């Protein structure tokens, strides 16, 4: 039996979208970018895919199976297939209209149900947070619902003798932690750059079709997925533009004038 | 009776700054609910800290003492907090958005079958609900959310609330909460702690911070930033782009997923000012930006700005600062 890894991945608004191009869709209470800017796979989820691929590299391709799992209302296939192009084996999409407005609690219920339906899963890797709602909760909830141990925000993940050894990022360094499998681990960008898809990977991924699941297939009823955290309002805060620009004939003079101005303002 | 329960964390033998901030966040909620402001102190030894909590405004202090609570192990603290919540049955549980709080808060909530408002910057009770404001989309937008099932659990962003001053002589009754922790039942085992050597002033505490961004082009220019920081008695910080590039270790990262600074003066050099970066400097009143791009978002939040090439601006600025300080 190969080691089975599930990586959760969310399709999100591209966080590199310039703020001036962001707008709120009041009817859906969400942020939208320009129509021509495609969404992306959440950055930390690419880190989680990378972590899974490193385990696969270490243990041998035939000894590890990586399933990428995502829940949402609709997907841009070219985007959500990127983990396949990077080297993951299979993609499961829980695609359902009711998946649009789930909070962290209910998203985790959906993902936990999907993971359960897969049979034996040894390791669940997630991103540390999704760059749209910045909740950093879904993986912890998956762990609670599946009754699994969880280590949140790691920079290194290795599988050894039925356990996972991770480095958890803490403000003054890292903790080396060992947990028996199965476990839920969240991955942060400190892991390092996710690999770029190779041409071969891209070709292989175009041939793979995602496995689509509905909530009903997972034994879930949309009416039971009422959010625990109710979104009342979403707005863009107003920023006062009040910057005092320092002038000068050239950059050096501006630099000197800045020092004088800060002195005048008693800031230095 | 229930109450608003503040999950306290310790730092340098006293209450951590975030925990003091939680008292100011919790007080108005307790008033609105007509319930006491309580705190739960999980620690190896909690005696002195319990007194400090009383002076800071806690009406009741609960202490769980256990040798395993010495290190900030989330699983051990979760066991302790669950125990406290069973006993106190609070209406609200407040934690800091700290490495411990973001683990323990959500997991407690999910165990109890309720939601959690994460990383909040404002809180109020309205009718039967807790209403919280939280930055989302990397700080590009704000969400107002409601929790309707008790206990309301929230993690609070550091520096979002001003800590209250202690009232000398104010005391609160202290009650011990016995917790049993069975280490064998906890699967998450810490094998080793890799600490990075800290030198100089801590970034979080520095009054002046000089931050560098991707526009510096490499690690070498940070020596110039160090020099300026030394002159001003401050610390150096960086954007995530700098840390991702390996120019500086991640301990220098300021922002949403890095450190929150509290400086009076932040000098940002060649940093664009992405909302995720600015999330770490939101309480800094005096932001100075040096950037060659007049349209860089950083200028929208800066008090003083120089549009120019840092290679020319910074050395001249530093020299002038040195002169002014010598006068
Ligand atoms: C979920 C999430 C979390 C994140 N968390 C953080 C975080 O905690 N902290 C953080 O910092 N970022 C974070 N980011 C990344 C953030 O979105 C930005 O990508 C990052 O802050 C950009 O860093 P920068 O300003 O150094 O680089 P850039 O955006 O590339 O800006 C470089 C700037 O340098 C200027 N410049 C270039 N050359 C010169 C010159 N010669 N003289 C003067 N100016 C020059 C340019 O005009 C430009 O404005 C996060 C992103 C996501 C999606
Ligand atoms: N709809 C989703 N589909 C798949 N994974 C998700 C989804 N929402 C959240 N996740 C995972 O949970 C992590 C944390 O998300 P969040 O708690 O929303 O910040 C993300 O990085 C993803 O790995």
XYZ file of C-alpha atoms and ligand atoms in Angstrom:
671
model
C 0.000 0.000 0.000
C 1.478 3.364 -0.942
C 1.513 6.171 1.580
C -1.618 8.191 0.872
C -1.343 11.956 1.143
C -4.247 14.351 0.698
C -3.319 17.964 -0.022
C -6.112 20.498 0.363
C -5.976 23.376 -2.096
C -8.243 26.348 -2.599
C -8.772 28.437 -5.693
C -8.505 32.082 -4.649
C -8.468 35.585 -6.034
C -4.896 36.392 -7.093
C -3.412 38.190 -4.060
C -1.038 40.067 -6.371
C -4.015 41.930 -7.844
C -3.311 45.630 -7.276
C -5.632 46.997 -4.570
C -6.888 49.675 -6.959
C -8.317 46.896 -9.155
C -10.177 45.220 -6.303
C -13.886 45.694 -5.810
C -16.530 44.297 -3.558
C -19.468 42.483 -5.035
C -22.072 43.490 -2.455
C -24.640 40.883 -3.463
C -22.195 38.028 -2.938
C -20.263 39.794 -0.164
C -16.921 38.973 -1.700
C -13.985 40.629 -3.317
C -13.643 40.509 -7.066
C -10.718 41.417 -9.253
C -10.668 42.387 -12.905
C -12.410 39.814 -15.117
C -9.237 39.191 -17.123
C -7.124 38.248 -14.096
C -7.522 34.506 -13.472
C -7.670 33.104 -9.944
C -4.706 31.179 -8.535
C -4.113 28.208 -6.286
C -3.673 29.623 -2.790
C 0.078 30.171 -2.347
C 0.448 28.209 0.889
C -1.385 25.290 -0.747
C 1.302 25.208 -3.423
C 3.780 24.992 -0.552
C 1.776 22.027 0.789
C 1.845 20.368 -2.646
C 5.604 20.919 -2.701
C 5.921 19.314 0.740
C 3.995 16.278 -0.521
C 6.164 16.041 -3.638
C 9.321 16.163 -1.524
C 8.009 13.203 0.482
C 7.322 11.422 -2.797
C 10.850 12.219 -3.995
C 12.284 10.853 -0.754
C 10.226 7.651 -0.551
C 10.023 6.826 -4.253
C 7.265 7.712 -6.694
C 5.478 4.351 -6.524
C 5.389 4.427 -2.711
C 3.392 7.636 -2.387
C 0.018 8.686 -3.781
C -0.880 12.370 -3.680
C -4.529 13.368 -3.981
C -5.357 17.048 -4.192
C -8.714 18.022 -2.724
C -10.639 21.231 -3.235
C -14.145 22.427 -2.411
C -15.887 25.254 -4.202
C -18.779 26.350 -6.311
C -16.922 26.579 -9.589
C -13.362 26.059 -10.714
C -11.100 27.269 -13.470
C -9.731 23.888 -14.480
C -6.430 25.193 -15.832
C -5.831 26.808 -12.459
C -6.909 24.092 -10.062
C -5.080 21.461 -12.112
C -1.721 23.112 -11.427
C -0.883 20.702 -8.556
C -1.347 17.841 -11.043
C 1.081 19.558 -13.398
C 3.511 19.872 -10.483
C 3.350 16.123 -9.968
C 0.314 15.198 -7.837
C -1.502 12.015 -8.862
C -5.156 12.862 -8.658
C -7.572 15.745 -8.158
C -10.873 15.533 -6.296
C -13.221 18.488 -6.564
C -16.198 18.866 -4.282
C -18.137 21.095 -6.601
C -21.478 22.291 -5.406
C -23.399 25.555 -5.417
C -23.658 25.314 -1.637
C -19.846 25.420 -1.362
C -19.709 29.104 -2.272
C -20.465 30.663 1.100
C -19.196 28.179 3.631
C -17.355 29.388 6.704
C -14.251 27.624 7.999
C -16.233 25.245 10.201
C -18.486 24.055 7.406
C -15.701 23.979 4.798
C -13.813 21.672 7.126
C -16.884 19.468 7.534
C -17.079 19.104 3.764
C -13.349 18.423 3.375
C -13.322 16.009 6.331
C -16.238 14.092 4.809
C -14.427 13.934 1.479
C -11.256 12.659 3.164
C -13.236 10.032 5.064
C -14.811 8.852 1.834
C -11.342 8.140 0.433
C -10.682 5.308 2.870
C -7.218 5.146 4.409
C -5.440 8.481 4.394
C -2.044 8.681 6.109
C -1.293 12.346 5.938
C -3.336 15.486 5.282
C -1.282 18.490 4.196
C -2.901 21.922 4.054
C -1.771 25.479 3.518
C -1.456 27.527 6.704
C -4.179 29.928 5.555
C -6.155 30.898 2.501
C -5.227 34.337 1.192
C -8.846 35.350 0.598
C -10.424 35.126 4.059
C -7.165 34.685 6.008
C -8.882 32.444 8.530
C -6.158 29.897 9.240
C -8.722 27.551 10.733
C -9.914 24.974 8.230
C -7.051 22.483 8.817
C -7.477 22.646 12.592
C -11.156 21.908 12.158
C -10.438 19.015 9.772
C -8.139 17.584 12.436
C -10.807 17.950 15.132
C -13.527 16.408 12.987
C -11.327 13.463 11.980
C -9.909 13.116 15.500
C -6.339 13.522 14.236
C -3.329 15.270 15.760
C -2.374 18.515 14.057
C 0.743 20.633 13.745
C 0.063 24.110 12.417
C 2.544 26.209 10.385
C 5.543 24.113 9.462
C 8.564 24.593 7.193
C 9.734 20.989 6.815
C 7.774 17.725 6.586
C 9.327 14.245 6.475
C 7.736 10.825 6.812
C 9.732 8.327 8.886
C 8.690 4.904 10.189
C 4.982 5.518 10.402
C 5.425 9.021 11.805
C 5.743 12.486 10.390
C 8.603 14.657 11.591
C 8.044 18.351 11.026
C 9.617 21.682 11.860
C 7.033 24.035 13.262
C 7.781 27.718 12.730
C 7.780 29.725 15.975
C 8.822 33.377 16.420
C 12.291 32.572 17.722
C 13.101 29.650 15.456
C 11.502 26.256 15.027
C 10.402 23.181 16.950
C 11.195 19.720 15.658
C 8.042 17.690 16.274
C 7.182 14.058 15.740
C 3.613 12.814 15.318
C 2.343 9.333 14.521
C 0.402 8.981 11.258
C -2.312 9.772 10.366
C -1.978 13.479 11.054
C -2.897 16.910 9.708
C -0.005 19.279 9.004
C -0.193 22.845 7.700
C 2.617 24.196 5.566
C 3.955 27.743 5.335
C 6.055 29.561 2.742
C 9.185 29.046 4.888
C 9.256 25.559 3.306
C 10.711 27.167 0.181
C 9.618 27.798 -3.377
C 7.126 25.351 -4.833
C 8.506 23.721 -7.978
C 7.379 24.890 -11.405
C 5.377 22.415 -13.461
C 7.526 20.727 -16.078
C 6.364 20.430 -19.659
C 5.926 16.715 -19.073
C 3.887 17.428 -15.970
C 1.662 19.825 -17.848
C 1.110 17.283 -20.621
C 0.273 14.570 -18.095
C -2.131 16.847 -16.245
C -4.089 17.732 -19.373
C -4.917 14.058 -19.752
C -6.101 13.689 -16.142
C -9.700 14.531 -15.374
C -10.729 15.643 -11.911
C -13.014 13.404 -9.877
C -16.120 15.470 -9.178
C -18.172 14.988 -6.017
C -21.408 16.611 -4.925
C -22.258 17.273 -1.299
C -24.929 14.582 -1.492
C -22.255 12.049 -2.538
C -20.557 12.794 0.769
C -23.754 12.343 2.743
C -24.032 16.073 3.402
C -27.141 18.181 3.136
C -26.576 21.831 2.173
C -29.251 22.880 4.655
C -27.055 21.558 7.479
C -24.107 23.712 6.472
C -25.244 26.937 8.071
C -22.191 29.078 8.848
C -21.124 29.372 12.474
C -19.495 32.694 11.648
C -22.031 34.820 9.847
C -20.642 37.379 7.416
C -22.644 40.568 7.913
C -20.705 42.992 5.819
C -17.563 43.328 3.725
C -16.062 46.722 2.967
C -12.889 48.376 1.781
C -11.517 50.638 4.499
C -10.870 54.203 3.446
C -7.246 55.221 3.583
C -6.442 58.853 4.088
C -3.833 60.010 1.655
C -1.845 62.429 3.704
C 1.720 61.757 2.709
C 4.022 64.736 2.865
C 6.468 64.328 -0.011
C 9.945 65.634 0.662
C 11.308 67.736 -2.149
C 14.843 68.433 -3.250
C 16.841 69.072 -6.410
C 18.158 65.527 -6.469
C 17.785 62.281 -4.529
C 20.675 63.084 -2.190
C 19.148 66.393 -1.243
C 15.782 64.757 -0.677
C 17.508 62.336 1.663
C 19.109 65.164 3.648
C 15.848 67.105 3.715
C 14.051 64.048 5.012
C 16.463 63.836 7.936
C 15.921 67.525 8.733
C 12.154 67.184 8.493
C 12.142 64.182 10.822
C 14.274 66.138 13.261
C 11.833 69.038 13.098
C 8.984 66.645 13.786
C 11.022 65.345 16.757
C 10.966 61.832 15.354
C 14.758 61.456 15.504
C -22.524 34.843 36.532
C -20.532 33.172 33.691
C -18.102 35.727 32.288
C -15.706 36.851 29.643
C -12.671 34.596 29.878
C -9.275 35.864 28.799
C -6.760 33.130 27.977
C -3.562 34.590 29.419
C -0.082 34.019 28.104
C 3.151 34.714 29.930
C 6.288 36.439 28.790
C 9.439 37.071 30.819
C 7.718 35.919 33.995
C 4.771 38.337 33.699
C 1.642 38.704 31.637
C 2.422 38.984 27.935
C 1.563 42.303 26.350
C -1.164 40.692 24.216
C -2.870 39.392 27.354
C -2.982 42.891 28.829
C -4.532 44.033 25.574
C -7.148 41.293 25.911
C -8.244 42.805 29.234
C -9.087 46.050 27.449
C -10.806 44.133 24.674
C -12.785 42.075 27.167
C -13.836 44.754 29.658
C -16.546 46.397 27.496
C -17.894 42.980 26.555
C -18.152 42.013 30.206
C -19.932 45.284 30.920
C -22.371 44.806 28.051
C -23.167 41.286 29.227
C -23.248 42.251 32.899
C -20.773 39.487 33.618
C -17.360 39.423 35.279
C -14.104 39.745 33.365
C -12.228 36.552 34.131
C -8.838 35.307 33.182
C -7.407 31.852 32.894
C -3.707 31.484 33.520
C -2.206 28.170 32.481
C 1.362 28.104 33.770
C 3.985 26.197 35.633
C 3.574 28.710 38.456
C 0.853 31.329 38.257
C 0.939 33.156 41.607
C 2.579 36.476 40.716
C 0.851 36.677 37.375
C -2.502 36.149 39.076
C -1.839 39.278 41.149
C -0.873 41.209 38.048
C -4.136 40.153 36.386
C -6.106 41.447 39.357
C -4.343 44.808 39.166
C -5.069 44.969 35.436
C -8.798 44.608 35.864
C -9.688 40.931 36.052
C -12.636 40.326 38.386
C -11.803 36.658 38.815
C -8.619 34.767 38.168
C -8.411 31.061 37.448
C -5.029 29.406 37.567
C -4.021 25.981 36.326
C -0.545 25.040 37.440
C 1.255 22.149 35.807
C 4.904 21.561 34.931
C 3.921 20.706 31.358
C 2.433 24.178 30.898
C 5.882 25.738 31.059
C 6.426 25.535 27.285
C 3.765 26.858 24.890
C 2.693 23.405 23.699
C -0.723 23.867 22.036
C -2.066 20.417 22.933
C -1.288 20.755 26.639
C -2.772 24.235 26.740
C -5.862 23.073 24.911
C -6.443 20.398 27.554
C -6.083 23.030 30.271
C -8.358 25.559 28.577
C -11.032 22.956 27.896
C -11.005 22.128 31.583
C -11.329 25.804 32.519
C -14.183 26.326 30.106
C -16.019 23.335 31.556
C -15.738 24.858 34.988
C -16.334 28.551 34.262
C -18.826 28.117 31.369
C -17.936 31.559 29.988
C -20.012 33.466 27.441
C -16.894 34.670 25.665
C -13.366 33.262 25.340
C -10.698 35.681 24.126
C -7.237 34.627 23.024
C -4.380 36.441 21.322
C -3.573 35.851 17.683
C -0.309 34.298 18.818
C 1.341 30.997 17.922
C -0.463 29.480 20.909
C -3.776 31.322 20.507
C -4.302 30.470 16.843
C -3.938 26.791 17.681
C -5.852 26.617 20.927
C -8.702 29.045 20.138
C -10.007 27.446 16.954
C -9.576 23.912 18.254
C -11.464 24.719 21.436
C -14.279 26.239 19.392
C -14.533 23.300 17.001
C -14.560 20.861 19.908
C -17.457 22.790 21.397
C -19.204 22.924 18.013
C -19.038 26.713 17.676
C -17.294 29.089 15.304
C -14.362 31.376 15.991
C -13.646 34.896 14.818
C -9.942 34.878 14.027
C -7.577 37.858 14.024
C -10.136 40.439 15.109
C -9.436 44.137 15.644
C -12.800 45.241 17.099
C -15.453 43.515 19.164
C -18.855 44.303 20.587
C -21.927 42.639 22.000
C -25.099 43.351 20.070
C -28.251 41.641 21.248
C -27.474 37.961 21.511
C -24.448 38.080 19.277
C -20.801 38.941 19.357
C -19.945 41.207 16.441
C -16.318 41.263 15.333
C -14.381 43.151 12.698
C -11.510 41.390 11.012
C -9.180 42.294 8.158
C -9.522 39.908 5.197
C -7.990 39.578 1.735
C -4.606 40.373 3.214
C -5.938 43.565 4.774
C -7.436 44.916 1.564
C -10.921 44.625 3.050
C -12.648 44.403 6.398
C -15.300 41.865 7.300
C -17.917 42.328 9.992
C -18.987 38.958 11.335
C -21.432 37.687 13.930
C -21.110 34.748 16.304
C -24.442 33.630 17.723
C -23.675 30.453 19.650
C -21.977 30.615 23.037
C -19.266 30.563 23.987
C -18.190 33.224 21.518
C -14.553 32.492 20.738
C -12.264 35.103 19.214
C -8.541 35.541 18.691
C -7.473 39.169 18.829
C -4.760 40.777 16.712
C -1.802 42.023 18.770
C -1.723 45.800 19.237
C -5.348 46.220 18.142
C -6.219 47.248 21.712
C -4.289 49.490 24.103
C -3.350 47.686 27.301
C -4.851 49.234 30.438
C -2.628 50.553 33.175
C -2.593 48.482 36.347
C -4.459 49.834 39.359
C -2.090 49.368 42.308
C -3.778 47.559 45.145
C -6.635 46.210 43.029
C -7.021 42.498 43.653
C -9.251 39.718 42.401
C -10.148 36.368 43.917
C -7.949 33.573 42.623
C -9.166 30.044 42.148
C -7.086 27.014 41.228
C -8.260 24.752 38.451
C -6.771 21.296 38.720
C -5.729 19.889 35.354
C -4.510 16.409 34.661
C -2.353 16.089 31.573
C -1.518 12.605 30.412
C 1.557 13.153 28.227
C 1.215 9.688 26.681
C -2.220 10.647 25.343
C -0.797 13.650 23.494
C 0.528 12.520 20.145
C 2.388 15.709 19.241
C 5.916 15.345 20.678
C 8.443 18.157 20.602
C 11.850 16.549 20.031
C 13.975 19.662 19.870
C 13.769 23.441 19.928
C 15.937 25.238 17.390
C 16.356 28.770 18.667
C 17.917 31.453 16.554
C 20.353 33.684 18.385
C 18.691 37.014 19.025
C 20.980 40.015 18.899
C 20.188 43.632 19.608
C 16.756 45.097 20.182
C 13.766 42.862 19.496
C 11.956 43.923 16.353
C 8.594 43.802 18.156
C 9.786 46.132 20.906
C 11.953 48.557 18.935
C 10.891 52.227 18.955
C 12.437 52.695 15.510
C 12.388 50.089 12.762
C 14.158 50.310 9.422
C 12.545 47.925 6.958
C 13.961 46.769 3.652
C 12.196 45.347 0.622
C 12.819 43.546 -2.627
C 13.836 46.821 -4.263
C 17.121 46.637 -2.354
C 18.138 43.962 -4.847
C 20.089 41.676 -2.541
C 21.322 41.030 1.006
C 24.272 43.471 0.973
C 22.298 46.733 1.249
C 20.930 45.552 4.594
C 24.288 46.584 6.076
C 23.316 50.166 5.295
C 19.946 49.607 6.941
C 21.694 48.116 9.980
C 23.899 51.187 10.192
C 20.903 53.510 10.152
C 19.042 51.362 12.689
C 22.074 51.444 14.993
C 22.267 55.226 14.749
C 18.604 55.528 15.707
C 18.727 52.833 18.377
C 16.330 50.688 16.406
C 16.020 47.337 14.690
C 15.962 46.098 11.111
C 12.947 44.377 9.576
C 12.016 43.179 6.108
C 9.227 42.301 3.733
C 8.348 38.702 3.018
C 9.863 39.007 -0.460
C 13.245 39.599 1.197
C 12.920 36.550 3.457
C 11.577 34.347 0.655
C 14.643 35.315 -1.379
C 16.853 34.201 1.499
C 18.416 37.638 1.981
C 17.429 37.615 5.658
C 15.999 34.903 7.949
C 12.232 34.830 8.494
C 12.590 36.264 11.987
C 12.920 39.631 10.267
C 9.608 39.417 8.409
C 7.033 42.076 9.257
C 3.398 41.606 8.318
C 0.289 39.499 8.344
C 2.232 36.252 8.574
C 5.293 37.849 10.158
C 5.811 40.138 13.124
C 3.664 43.026 14.280
C 5.782 45.993 15.225
C 4.902 48.830 17.587
C 7.536 51.364 16.655
C 6.971 55.141 16.790
C 8.885 55.429 13.549
C 9.058 52.961 10.666
C 11.353 53.748 7.765
C 10.437 51.528 4.800
C 13.086 51.362 2.123
C 12.202 49.917 -1.300
C 9.072 48.260 0.040
C 5.943 48.533 -2.103
C 3.545 48.481 0.835
C 1.382 45.458 0.021
C -1.521 45.215 2.446
C -0.102 41.988 3.888
C 3.072 43.834 4.811
C 1.215 46.859 6.181
C -0.805 44.540 8.440
C 2.302 44.349 10.612
C 2.734 48.108 10.965
C -0.883 49.203 11.320
C -0.371 50.918 14.668
C 2.772 52.778 13.650
C 1.876 56.462 13.458
C 4.947 57.658 11.625
C 5.732 55.718 8.493
C 8.452 57.054 6.244
C 8.732 55.591 2.761
C 11.640 55.727 0.350
C 10.566 54.342 -3.000
C 11.334 55.213 -6.593
C 7.743 54.623 -7.676
C 5.485 57.574 -6.790
C 2.458 55.304 -7.177
C 3.672 52.656 -4.727
C 0.845 51.876 -2.271
C 3.171 52.556 0.687
C 2.786 56.298 0.066
C -0.920 56.018 0.866
C -0.077 55.104 4.411
C 3.151 57.005 4.882
C 3.376 60.296 6.766
C 6.575 61.295 4.984
C 7.695 60.110 1.575
C 10.680 60.405 -0.680
C 10.273 59.455 -4.304
C 13.760 58.457 -5.337
C 16.411 55.811 -5.686
C 17.332 54.415 -2.271
C 20.938 54.050 -3.427
C 21.187 57.824 -3.456
C 18.583 58.793 -0.856
C 19.611 56.458 1.926
C 23.339 57.270 2.281
C 22.630 61.008 2.207
C 19.794 60.571 4.711
C 21.957 58.468 7.029
C 24.829 60.975 6.909
C 22.502 63.834 7.718
C 20.923 61.873 10.576
C 24.383 61.239 11.979
C 25.200 64.940 11.797
C 21.941 65.979 13.419
C 22.400 63.488 16.226
C 25.909 64.789 16.912
C 24.725 68.351 17.300
C -1.307 35.253 2.327
C -0.159 36.187 2.154
C 0.549 36.600 3.270
C 1.601 37.502 3.132
N 2.257 37.905 4.264
C 3.222 38.851 4.145
C 3.881 39.373 5.309
O 3.637 38.949 6.433
N 4.818 40.337 5.130
C 5.154 40.836 3.894
O 6.008 41.717 3.813
N 4.551 40.348 2.796
C 3.612 39.372 2.885
N 3.025 38.886 1.751
C 3.577 39.296 0.436
C 3.066 40.631 -0.035
O 1.837 40.443 -0.690
C 4.072 41.272 -1.038
O 4.303 40.372 -2.095
C 5.418 41.622 -0.394
O 5.223 42.342 0.805
C 6.239 42.447 -1.374
O 7.503 42.742 -0.831
P 8.302 44.036 -1.297
O 7.506 45.266 -1.029
O 9.645 43.948 -0.669
O 8.510 43.767 -2.854
P 7.833 44.460 -4.117
O 6.380 44.454 -4.026
O 8.493 43.830 -5.278
O 8.295 45.981 -4.006
C 9.585 46.432 -4.233
C 9.526 47.954 -4.199
O 10.835 48.470 -4.325
C 10.775 49.643 -5.112
N 12.113 49.858 -5.677
C 12.765 49.079 -6.577
N 13.978 49.583 -6.831
C 14.107 50.704 -6.092
C 15.137 51.676 -5.938
N 16.307 51.577 -6.577
N 14.929 52.706 -5.085
C 13.760 52.824 -4.424
N 12.737 51.932 -4.530
C 12.924 50.881 -5.357
C 9.734 49.365 -6.152
O 9.185 50.579 -6.667
C 8.719 48.570 -5.343
O 7.712 49.401 -4.809
C 1.975 37.972 1.862
C 1.275 37.550 0.739
C 0.218 36.654 0.878
C -0.519 36.237 -0.342
N -12.575 25.340 -0.083
C -11.410 24.750 0.206
N -10.977 23.697 -0.542
C -9.810 23.080 -0.268
N -9.002 23.443 0.739
C -9.373 24.479 1.516
C -10.587 25.188 1.290
N -10.669 26.166 2.230
C -9.556 26.071 2.984
N -8.774 25.049 2.573
C -7.471 24.602 3.118
O -7.305 25.100 4.431
C -6.188 25.998 4.495
C -6.498 27.122 5.440
O -7.632 27.823 4.977
P -8.399 28.917 5.846
O -8.687 28.313 7.163
O -9.618 29.225 5.052
O -7.464 30.082 5.946
C -5.964 26.424 3.060
O -4.630 26.809 2.858
C -6.344 25.167 2.299
O -5.284 24.219 2.303
